[in-house]
Amino acid sequence: MPWLDWLSLFVRWFHVIAGVAWIGASFYFIWLDNNLRTPPKWKQDKGIKGDLWAIHGGGFYEVAKYAYGPEKMPETLHWFKWEAYTTWLSGFALLIIVYYFGASAYLIDPSVNAMTPTLAISLGLGLIFGGLALYELACRSPLAKYPLVFGICLVALICAVSYLSTQWFSGRGAYIHVGALIGTIMAGNVFFNIMPNQRKMVAAVADKQDIDPSWGAGAKLRSLHNNYFTLPLLFIMISNHYPMTYQHPQNYLVLIAIMVVAAWIRHFFNLRHVGTTKPSILVSGVIAMMAIALWVSWPQTVPVHTEAAAPSSKTTQVANKTDDATSIDENSAAQGSTSVTNERVANLIATHCVSCHSRTPTDDIFKVAPLGVVLDSWQDIERFAPQLVRRTTVTKDMPFLNKTNMTEEERQEIAQWFAQRQ
């Protein structure tokens, strides 16, 4: 449906813009807080705890942080919340548009776990909001008083979700659900803790009441969690462009390893902001990323999932797998000589698409099926039929650069076949 593509485009575009604003503000305030310096005596007498001077865009800026708060609450106080809220709302909308409306193509992989779209969506929502509930319970429990133990438990939660999602969903769908959980936790930190505590602080200052230190400490802890989540989440956001990660046989280990290394590299910059530079962290992080890349790219034999009746020859695999589908389509084929049979479509796919879109691609460029779309069997073709028809007959951007020289007549045959099925 073209309208769905346009909706996906605009929502994705907005999601990226909102995400840049949120992460940019987060990184800036982490840097700002870590670079405040002890102010002169006259500023301290006014209650200023730290200050910072900067130059940007042709002007000088003076930033001050109060130990308690200003003597009088300003009429205009800037809050930083909608960056987080709009990022989450647009991201969740994108999850629904791409992975829930298109569950049969992008969320469900029958070779991993055959299930109905309703069950798959239910499991996805359970992972996201169930994981959020566990995180919130842990943060509000005595466990939060022991940072090391809490951190280990949090890593264990993310690892468990990574494993479960890859056992339930397609590789691409699994990765995006881990990202959705992390993004939901981050937005939840803003909504459930940071903003309520900031409102309490503002009310206390306005009423000249004491500020409970736990308000600021709790908000700062959640901000720290968000800080370490940022780089892993950014990787997941772009991972759908790199199928060699989510299509790897141990894709959950690939995801966990990259997230851990990304958080480790973020730790280097956090330390650097407070004046501690440890190049060993950055160097070890880069070496670890190179090791992951070598492991993921190492040549391996990937078994081809075939149906029991499939012949041994790979070149005729798709075409000869259509016996069942052809028998289903006998009535359509008998309606007239102009009908396009399933066998004909399977032959077209085998000729023009399977060199790239296979579990074992033979293309000279694509060594992993782009976007995880595999068309080795008739079941695969049925699964991706709407996307296949749209890309070959509407946008006509597939085959890629028309490397296999699909003709206009062949594109029309595919379009006619799809119309017959409606």
Steps between C-alpha positions, in 0.01 A plus 500: 500500500672822385331711771655276764845556349450877514374480857802290594731752331360803682482327839856366461625845398335660803634222725857571388456875553351451848771247587777737397346772719465267800843340479662834421344662807595200714862502387520877544373500859726208596794696359378822663460345844845344482670822390363743759774669700503660845380858451650815655401597855241759395315235299516251785341762725205504260461123535672402176668159532682490167537702182628466149586738217464404134506655157279385215339655195680829539405563862610440859287292737512486878339197665445474875370215716344581836563295810137553604320721254453861396373752753192546282363244259528639143185556298634283218663171599606267219420134549659219300237229470330511162820395326469169685124467468484571127789265432321217678158575352633517143714190556207300632286619209773383262510162676127461438514617137794287392507196728140459617313594182763298310540228763486212252793642305722681750418361845427132437755263351350149464850350499551644850154466652177463305225694675201718426541878471280545808725278711816663367373851574386393847842355576668816372289726719557265794877527459491879483262579784587196710866600484410857595303376802792286619740792462273738693450247780876453527562877509246544780630203701798482742697358207550857370721571803763259366612642162723207400237235576232712335716543189557124475127434531423762235748344257349157574153635418614640165682175420192293582278720282755480217498122513123462530430742217731315261322173586160651426544750219692557179851631561401849393183492711694370799758779490238771469309366802811509715546859383134575574546371855810715555329806352192440716717473813676825407176689436353343813792635702406848385126454553495300825799644685692792356206729426307428826813566707569821310143617564553433872820705492333793323208496745737490798706795374186701421367435854842556664497143629793262541592280205514129569846381376343175383309686229813615322687175570219290353471713188877499451514119531233456234680751277817294541317185390371683194851620427641147480198375301547761228768342279350147512163647401650696213657180366166320510334790317732451201542121527220425251736627228761238592350149474838334566431578868138397550517206258803346667432152646588640844333835440410551866868464600595748227248750637610454862868531411453821300282657771754420774790641298298811408423567868869442583604760242243741642666448840824638356331828406318524833832476682662745262230759576604499867869531420600132505641376171554126461601423141507130586119499516464649152773281352354183653156602374626546144684166514186331629292648217755376247490154660119497475518604134751222430286243680177603324665514156694176534397261218255239620271241356139606543247215460229565246153439647318292242172322491493122506394474135766737371756373246870515573589741219513856640456668163156342456410508867241779494327394182465137608363593842175624355322164463271569793452865405429405137235250604337774708504728196358246252160667493655838420718350229201327342315828459694593186834501328577849627524386864847509650575181691689469826761291321564784253544750784731261685714473187516881470605530864763230457638678192498859622495505881646193670862584417475769772191407699604158620630341816813426297530789248715455189514871410846657476403791730227384735629215714203525738139540388417876501258597780471132592268431205557142382310347210636145496164324531141556395417559865754785498349647184150491649630664816661794319252518210365853568849647541633305202223624272532860617877512447493326159185647346423831674825666608696274261821544698547123516691305383775730626615718209311239294817289503309195378323690219139442600285616210186713520298203376632286787412772751147507360474123536585529870245778542234293323579196715456705816173647373370147434552415867281782629 
